[in-house]
Amino acid sequence: MGTVIMHSVVSVDGFIADANGEVGPLHEWYFSGDVPIVVGGDEEYDHSGAGDGVKVSRASADYVRSTWESIGTIVMGRNLFDQVNGWEGKPPAGDHVVVVSGRPKPEGWHPEASYHFVDGVVAAIDKARELAGERIVAVNAGEAGAQILAAGLVDEVAMDVVPVVFGSGRRYFGGIDEQHLLEDPHVVIQGDRVLHLRFKVRR
């Protein structure tokens, strides 16, 4: 089975968005570089949904490209799904999306998209692993991600740390209230206006 990695872009004080879910300057580094991130050698990623394409610094490019290409399934919470309307059925990476939700897919919503609505984090990760095969399961940080970490289902924690202080908002680790030990980072890459870190979860 593929590795389960909890991931998000995050402020230095641990927030992935403000209280309204707005990311502010957190994603600016995705579009301020000069190296386009492409899919299969020709089509540019459109992470913003605005048709801009992702262009990162040369220091970040290899890491971002290899990470995104290795993703098979994204796991997201219902709040994020509703806020971004599921990226209109076109996830930024991977072939499948599993939404942790007690409510079904909205009626008539992008029937062609491989989106699966699953009640409960254990069942969601089981489904995501089934869909991903040997590829990575990427879990969005926040409340759903924190529940998956608390359930012992996360193998690694990945953070793209941006030099900004939010002060309040939506936390990377949600409302988690217990200690979890991580190993020393095995990825430390300094990009332009972002620091890429990855830690294995200590078992």
One Martini backbone bead per residue (centre of mass of N, CA, C, O) as a GRO file, in nm:
protein
  203
    1MET     BB    1   0.100   0.033   0.015
    2GLY     BB    2   0.068   0.351   0.037
    3THR     BB    3   0.152   0.646   0.153
    4VAL     BB    4   0.053   0.854   0.427
    5ILE     BB    5   0.012   1.211   0.373
    6MET     BB    6   0.025   1.498   0.555
    7HIS     BB    7  -0.085   1.815   0.398
    8SER     BB    8   0.043   2.163   0.386
    9VAL     BB    9   0.018   2.486   0.386
   10VAL     BB   10   0.202   2.703   0.628
   11SER     BB   11   0.242   2.882   0.885
   12VAL     BB   12   0.462   2.951   1.144
   13ASP     BB   13   0.187   2.926   1.346
   14GLY     BB   14  -0.008   2.682   1.215
   15PHE     BB   15  -0.171   2.793   0.955
   16ILE     BB   16  -0.396   2.732   0.660
   17ALA     BB   17  -0.599   2.962   0.753
   18ASP     BB   18  -0.842   3.148   0.809
   19ALA     BB   19  -1.157   3.163   0.946
   20ASN     BB   20  -1.271   3.170   0.626
   21GLY     BB   21  -1.044   3.002   0.445
   22GLU     BB   22  -0.824   3.197   0.379
   23VAL     BB   23  -0.478   3.202   0.249
   24GLY     BB   24  -0.355   3.434   0.124
   25PRO     BB   25   0.002   3.412   0.106
   26LEU     BB   26   0.053   3.095   0.106
   27HIS     BB   27   0.034   3.056  -0.238
   28GLU     BB   28   0.237   3.246  -0.390
   29TRP     BB   29   0.479   3.044  -0.459
   30TYR     BB   30   0.320   2.894  -0.693
   31PHE     BB   31   0.342   3.190  -0.886
   32SER     BB   32   0.664   3.322  -0.850
   33GLY     BB   33   0.810   3.161  -1.052
   34ASP     BB   34   0.997   2.990  -1.347
   35VAL     BB   35   0.874   2.688  -1.297
   36PRO     BB   36   0.685   2.472  -1.446
   37ILE     BB   37   0.426   2.248  -1.363
   38VAL     BB   38   0.391   1.931  -1.507
   39VAL     BB   39   0.201   1.690  -1.694
   40GLY     BB   40   0.355   1.455  -1.869
   41GLY     BB   41   0.533   1.706  -2.014
   42ASP     BB   42   0.282   1.936  -2.095
   43GLU     BB   43   0.073   1.992  -1.867
   44GLU     BB   44  -0.027   2.230  -1.662
   45TYR     BB   45  -0.078   2.312  -1.360
   46ASP     BB   46  -0.399   2.421  -1.186
   47HIS     BB   47  -0.419   2.517  -0.865
   48SER     BB   48  -0.622   2.776  -0.875
   49GLY     BB   49  -0.847   2.768  -1.120
   50ALA     BB   50  -0.744   3.030  -1.320
   51GLY     BB   51  -0.519   2.940  -1.546
   52ASP     BB   52  -0.210   2.999  -1.452
   53GLY     BB   53  -0.043   2.807  -1.327
   54VAL     BB   54   0.245   2.650  -1.204
   55LYS     BB   55   0.519   2.855  -1.058
   56VAL     BB   56   0.832   2.783  -0.939
   57SER     BB   57   1.108   2.747  -0.800
   58ARG     BB   58   1.390   2.572  -0.855
   59ALA     BB   59   1.412   2.463  -0.559
   60SER     BB   60   1.102   2.334  -0.572
   61ALA     BB   61   1.037   2.171  -0.833
   62ASP     BB   62   1.122   1.872  -0.786
   63TYR     BB   63   0.952   1.826  -0.533
   64VAL     BB   64   0.673   1.897  -0.639
   65ARG     BB   65   0.664   1.712  -0.885
   66SER     BB   66   0.718   1.436  -0.744
   67THR     BB   67   0.486   1.451  -0.545
   68TRP     BB   68   0.241   1.487  -0.737
   69GLU     BB   69   0.302   1.232  -0.918
   70SER     BB   70   0.265   1.025  -0.657
   71ILE     BB   71  -0.031   1.081  -0.647
   72GLY     BB   72  -0.351   0.913  -0.621
   73THR     BB   73  -0.490   1.032  -0.346
   74ILE     BB   74  -0.726   1.252  -0.204
   75VAL     BB   75  -0.793   1.382   0.127
   76MET     BB   76  -1.097   1.539   0.241
   77GLY     BB   77  -1.301   1.761   0.371
   78ARG     BB   78  -1.612   1.904   0.357
   79ASN     BB   79  -1.540   2.200   0.393
   80LEU     BB   80  -1.339   2.215   0.158
   81PHE     BB   81  -1.518   2.116  -0.062
   82ASP     BB   82  -1.727   2.347  -0.038
   83GLN     BB   83  -1.533   2.588  -0.078
   84VAL     BB   84  -1.405   2.460  -0.373
   85ASN     BB   85  -1.591   2.260  -0.517
   86GLY     BB   86  -1.384   2.024  -0.572
   87TRP     BB   87  -1.232   2.157  -0.810
   88GLU     BB   88  -1.443   2.081  -1.030
   89GLY     BB   89  -1.327   1.770  -1.053
   90LYS     BB   90  -1.007   1.890  -1.041
   91PRO     BB   91  -0.747   1.792  -0.906
   92PRO     BB   92  -0.416   1.895  -0.847
   93ALA     BB   93  -0.385   1.580  -0.776
   94GLY     BB   94  -0.442   1.299  -0.900
   95ASP     BB   95  -0.731   1.065  -0.961
   96HIS     BB   96  -0.848   1.089  -0.662
   97VAL     BB   97  -1.127   1.144  -0.422
   98VAL     BB   98  -1.175   1.170  -0.066
   99VAL     BB   99  -1.461   1.239   0.134
  100VAL     BB  100  -1.518   1.340   0.454
  101SER     BB  101  -1.861   1.231   0.504
  102GLY     BB  102  -2.214   1.221   0.598
  103ARG     BB  103  -2.254   1.327   0.309
  104PRO     BB  104  -2.330   1.328   0.000
  105LYS     BB  105  -2.309   1.384  -0.305
  106PRO     BB  106  -2.403   1.614  -0.496
  107GLU     BB  107  -2.647   1.647  -0.702
  108GLY     BB  108  -2.493   1.633  -1.023
  109TRP     BB  109  -2.192   1.630  -0.945
  110HIS     BB  110  -1.959   1.549  -1.140
  111PRO     BB  111  -1.992   1.232  -1.255
  112GLU     BB  112  -1.691   1.194  -1.385
  113ALA     BB  113  -1.571   1.206  -1.107
  114SER     BB  114  -1.335   1.063  -0.868
  115TYR     BB  115  -1.559   1.079  -0.612
  116HIS     BB  116  -1.566   0.995  -0.254
  117PHE     BB  117  -1.811   0.944   0.001
  118VAL     BB  118  -1.704   0.910   0.346
  119ASP     BB  119  -1.778   0.771   0.659
  120GLY     BB  120  -1.501   0.815   0.808
  121VAL     BB  121  -1.159   0.779   0.841
  122VAL     BB  122  -1.105   0.478   0.804
  123ALA     BB  123  -1.274   0.436   0.546
  124ALA     BB  124  -1.128   0.656   0.381
  125ILE     BB  125  -0.845   0.526   0.382
  126ASP     BB  126  -0.921   0.259   0.260
  127LYS     BB  127  -1.024   0.380  -0.008
  128ALA     BB  128  -0.768   0.538  -0.086
  129ARG     BB  129  -0.579   0.293  -0.102
  130GLU     BB  130  -0.731   0.138  -0.315
  131LEU     BB  131  -0.704   0.366  -0.535
  132ALA     BB  132  -0.379   0.414  -0.518
  133GLY     BB  133  -0.217   0.179  -0.426
  134GLU     BB  134   0.127   0.263  -0.450
  135ARG     BB  135   0.044   0.534  -0.403
  136ILE     BB  136  -0.022   0.828  -0.270
  137VAL     BB  137  -0.179   0.954   0.025
  138ALA     BB  138  -0.330   1.274   0.045
  139VAL     BB  139  -0.373   1.468   0.335
  140ASN     BB  140  -0.549   1.715   0.446
  141ALA     BB  141  -0.521   1.945   0.650
  142GLY     BB  142  -0.686   1.960   0.961
  143GLU     BB  143  -0.951   1.811   1.092
  144ALA     BB  144  -0.936   1.550   0.926
  145GLY     BB  145  -0.630   1.506   0.952
  146ALA     BB  146  -0.626   1.491   1.263
  147GLN     BB  147  -0.804   1.236   1.283
  148ILE     BB  148  -0.609   1.054   1.123
  149LEU     BB  149  -0.370   1.086   1.310
  150ALA     BB  150  -0.514   0.993   1.576
  151ALA     BB  151  -0.570   0.698   1.433
  152GLY     BB  152  -0.281   0.606   1.302
  153LEU     BB  153  -0.278   0.674   0.957
  154VAL     BB  154  -0.009   0.834   0.954
  155ASP     BB  155   0.324   0.843   0.817
  156GLU     BB  156   0.336   1.154   0.723
  157VAL     BB  157   0.463   1.495   0.749
  158ALA     BB  158   0.381   1.782   0.545
  159MET     BB  159   0.547   2.108   0.504
  160ASP     BB  160   0.477   2.440   0.377
  161VAL     BB  161   0.661   2.703   0.491
  162VAL     BB  162   0.550   3.031   0.554
  163PRO     BB  163   0.655   3.373   0.609
  164VAL     BB  164   0.385   3.388   0.823
  165VAL     BB  165   0.153   3.549   1.046
  166PHE     BB  166  -0.180   3.496   1.159
  167GLY     BB  167  -0.281   3.422   1.483
  168SER     BB  168  -0.535   3.295   1.325
  169GLY     BB  169  -0.753   3.005   1.259
  170ARG     BB  170  -0.667   2.730   1.071
  171ARG     BB  171  -0.530   2.442   1.170
  172TYR     BB  172  -0.324   2.198   1.082
  173PHE     BB  173  -0.410   2.020   1.362
  174GLY     BB  174  -0.648   2.136   1.459
  175GLY     BB  175  -0.798   1.985   1.762
  176ILE     BB  176  -0.564   1.852   1.872
  177ASP     BB  177  -0.496   1.686   2.221
  178GLU     BB  178  -0.227   1.522   2.145
  179GLN     BB  179   0.065   1.354   2.139
  180HIS     BB  180   0.308   1.350   1.859
  181LEU     BB  181   0.571   1.182   1.729
  182LEU     BB  182   0.851   1.276   1.537
  183GLU     BB  183   1.082   1.267   1.323
  184ASP     BB  184   1.325   1.368   1.169
  185PRO     BB  185   1.381   1.536   0.900
  186HIS     BB  186   1.406   1.409   0.549
  187VAL     BB  187   1.302   1.698   0.454
  188VAL     BB  188   1.502   1.995   0.341
  189ILE     BB  189   1.373   2.278   0.159
  190GLN     BB  190   1.478   2.583   0.017
  191GLY     BB  191   1.288   2.823  -0.100
  192ASP     BB  192   1.084   3.074  -0.218
  193ARG     BB  193   0.891   3.149   0.046
  194VAL     BB  194   0.979   2.840   0.133
  195LEU     BB  195   0.955   2.539   0.347
  196HIS     BB  196   1.040   2.204   0.309
  197LEU     BB  197   0.878   1.942   0.504
  198ARG     BB  198   0.956   1.603   0.637
  199PHE     BB  199   0.787   1.357   0.849
  200LYS     BB  200   0.794   1.088   1.039
  201VAL     BB  201   0.600   0.882   1.216
  202ARG     BB  202   0.614   0.768   1.525
  203ARG     BB  203   0.573   0.421   1.648
   0.00000   0.00000   0.00000
